[in-house]
Amino acid sequence: MKAGMSDHNKRDALRVPVKCKVKIRPLDYGSAYYGNCTDLSVTGLTVETSYVPRPDEQFDLFVMPPSDGTGPRVPLAVRVKVVRCHQMERGQMYELGLLILKVIR
């Protein structure tokens, strides 16, 4: 790995840029939160949301695939763990780095 690389670029798996809506479902079954997935790999993803998680928090995430006009869309459902959280807009938007722990469906 090159010295000086940002944490965002320290990846073992290739990340693919995407624009997909997501639903965040905390494990305590409280209120759902929504956001946008901006990149995805086999090991993790980045989400922009107003939800502020606890460090190392786990939750279920539902990623809606883009519409291609061919029929119903089935979301990717995964259990994830928060590995980073950066504020993007003061008190409004956060960028979450998430590790995929388990594919639910």
Tab-separated table of C-alpha atoms in Angstrom:
chain	number	residue	atom	x	y	z
A	1	MET	CA	0.000	0.000	0.000
A	2	LYS	CA	1.263	3.459	-0.815
A	3	ALA	CA	2.171	5.779	2.026
A	4	GLY	CA	-0.233	8.662	2.387
A	5	MET	CA	-3.297	6.918	0.958
A	6	SER	CA	-6.533	7.960	2.602
A	7	ASP	CA	-8.530	5.385	4.569
A	8	HIS	CA	-11.203	5.564	1.854
A	9	ASN	CA	-8.704	4.117	-0.652
A	10	LYS	CA	-7.288	1.359	1.591
A	11	ARG	CA	-9.407	-1.456	0.181
A	12	ASP	CA	-8.713	-5.118	-0.443
A	13	ALA	CA	-11.783	-5.397	-2.690
A	14	LEU	CA	-12.567	-3.255	-5.713
A	15	ARG	CA	-15.333	-0.727	-5.038
A	16	VAL	CA	-17.823	0.040	-7.788
A	17	PRO	CA	-19.492	3.475	-7.832
A	18	VAL	CA	-23.291	3.173	-7.638
A	19	LYS	CA	-26.336	5.342	-6.942
A	20	CYS	CA	-28.808	3.217	-5.003
A	21	LYS	CA	-31.367	4.060	-2.324
A	22	VAL	CA	-30.925	2.278	1.019
A	23	LYS	CA	-33.008	1.628	4.112
A	24	ILE	CA	-31.241	1.293	7.463
A	25	ARG	CA	-32.981	-0.913	10.019
A	26	PRO	CA	-31.370	-0.766	13.503
A	27	LEU	CA	-31.323	-4.113	15.304
A	28	ASP	CA	-33.466	-2.723	18.140
A	29	TYR	CA	-36.258	-2.393	15.534
A	30	GLY	CA	-36.581	1.324	16.160
A	31	SER	CA	-37.305	3.783	13.378
A	32	ALA	CA	-35.961	3.076	9.903
A	33	TYR	CA	-33.593	5.570	8.289
A	34	TYR	CA	-32.862	6.175	4.630
A	35	GLY	CA	-29.881	7.175	2.529
A	36	ASN	CA	-27.914	6.534	-0.635
A	37	CYS	CA	-25.269	3.917	-1.384
A	38	THR	CA	-22.396	5.545	-3.292
A	39	ASP	CA	-20.097	2.549	-3.733
A	40	LEU	CA	-20.280	-1.193	-3.264
A	41	SER	CA	-17.883	-4.146	-3.127
A	42	VAL	CA	-18.040	-7.786	-2.066
A	43	THR	CA	-16.848	-6.801	1.426
A	44	GLY	CA	-18.498	-3.459	2.110
A	45	LEU	CA	-20.152	-0.272	0.977
A	46	THR	CA	-20.357	3.464	1.548
A	47	VAL	CA	-23.649	5.096	2.490
A	48	GLU	CA	-24.615	8.760	2.800
A	49	THR	CA	-27.375	9.330	5.369
A	50	SER	CA	-28.634	11.577	8.157
A	51	TYR	CA	-28.433	8.588	10.557
A	52	VAL	CA	-25.586	8.795	13.089
A	53	PRO	CA	-24.607	5.279	14.241
A	54	ARG	CA	-22.644	4.247	17.301
A	55	PRO	CA	-19.029	3.123	16.718
A	56	ASP	CA	-18.987	-0.536	15.615
A	57	GLU	CA	-22.807	-0.590	15.506
A	58	GLN	CA	-24.399	-3.393	13.513
A	59	PHE	CA	-27.657	-3.018	11.609
A	60	ASP	CA	-29.548	-4.455	8.670
A	61	LEU	CA	-29.294	-2.563	5.408
A	62	PHE	CA	-31.522	-2.930	2.356
A	63	VAL	CA	-30.007	-1.749	-0.937
A	64	MET	CA	-32.514	-1.140	-3.739
A	65	PRO	CA	-31.024	-1.885	-7.173
A	66	PRO	CA	-31.437	0.759	-9.881
A	67	SER	CA	-34.576	0.487	-11.993
A	68	ASP	CA	-33.951	-1.091	-15.380
A	69	GLY	CA	-37.591	-1.231	-16.464
A	70	THR	CA	-37.690	-5.044	-16.690
A	71	GLY	CA	-39.890	-5.767	-13.697
A	72	PRO	CA	-39.928	-5.826	-9.915
A	73	ARG	CA	-36.734	-5.084	-8.035
A	74	VAL	CA	-35.613	-7.110	-5.023
A	75	PRO	CA	-33.357	-5.295	-2.551
A	76	LEU	CA	-30.046	-6.721	-1.396
A	77	ALA	CA	-30.422	-7.308	2.360
A	78	VAL	CA	-27.228	-7.411	4.432
A	79	ARG	CA	-26.122	-7.211	8.059
A	80	VAL	CA	-23.369	-4.592	8.300
A	81	LYS	CA	-20.957	-3.148	10.852
A	82	VAL	CA	-19.943	0.513	10.974
A	83	VAL	CA	-16.201	0.920	10.418
A	84	ARG	CA	-16.180	4.698	9.924
A	85	CYS	CA	-18.503	7.695	10.093
A	86	HIS	CA	-17.571	11.130	8.715
A	87	GLN	CA	-19.703	14.245	8.876
A	88	MET	CA	-20.292	15.636	5.372
A	89	GLU	CA	-22.661	18.536	6.084
A	90	ARG	CA	-22.733	20.051	9.537
A	91	GLY	CA	-25.421	18.227	11.493
A	92	GLN	CA	-27.168	16.919	8.377
A	93	MET	CA	-25.349	14.256	6.346
A	94	TYR	CA	-22.819	11.588	7.270
A	95	GLU	CA	-20.748	9.185	5.187
A	96	LEU	CA	-20.687	5.679	6.654
A	97	GLY	CA	-18.120	3.039	5.785
A	98	LEU	CA	-19.799	-0.328	6.310
A	99	LEU	CA	-18.389	-3.856	6.449
A	100	ILE	CA	-20.736	-6.585	5.194
A	101	LEU	CA	-20.992	-9.266	7.889
A	102	LYS	CA	-23.720	-11.412	6.355
A	103	VAL	CA	-25.939	-11.488	3.290
A	104	ILE	CA	-29.518	-11.953	4.484
A	105	ARG	CA	-30.999	-12.271	0.987
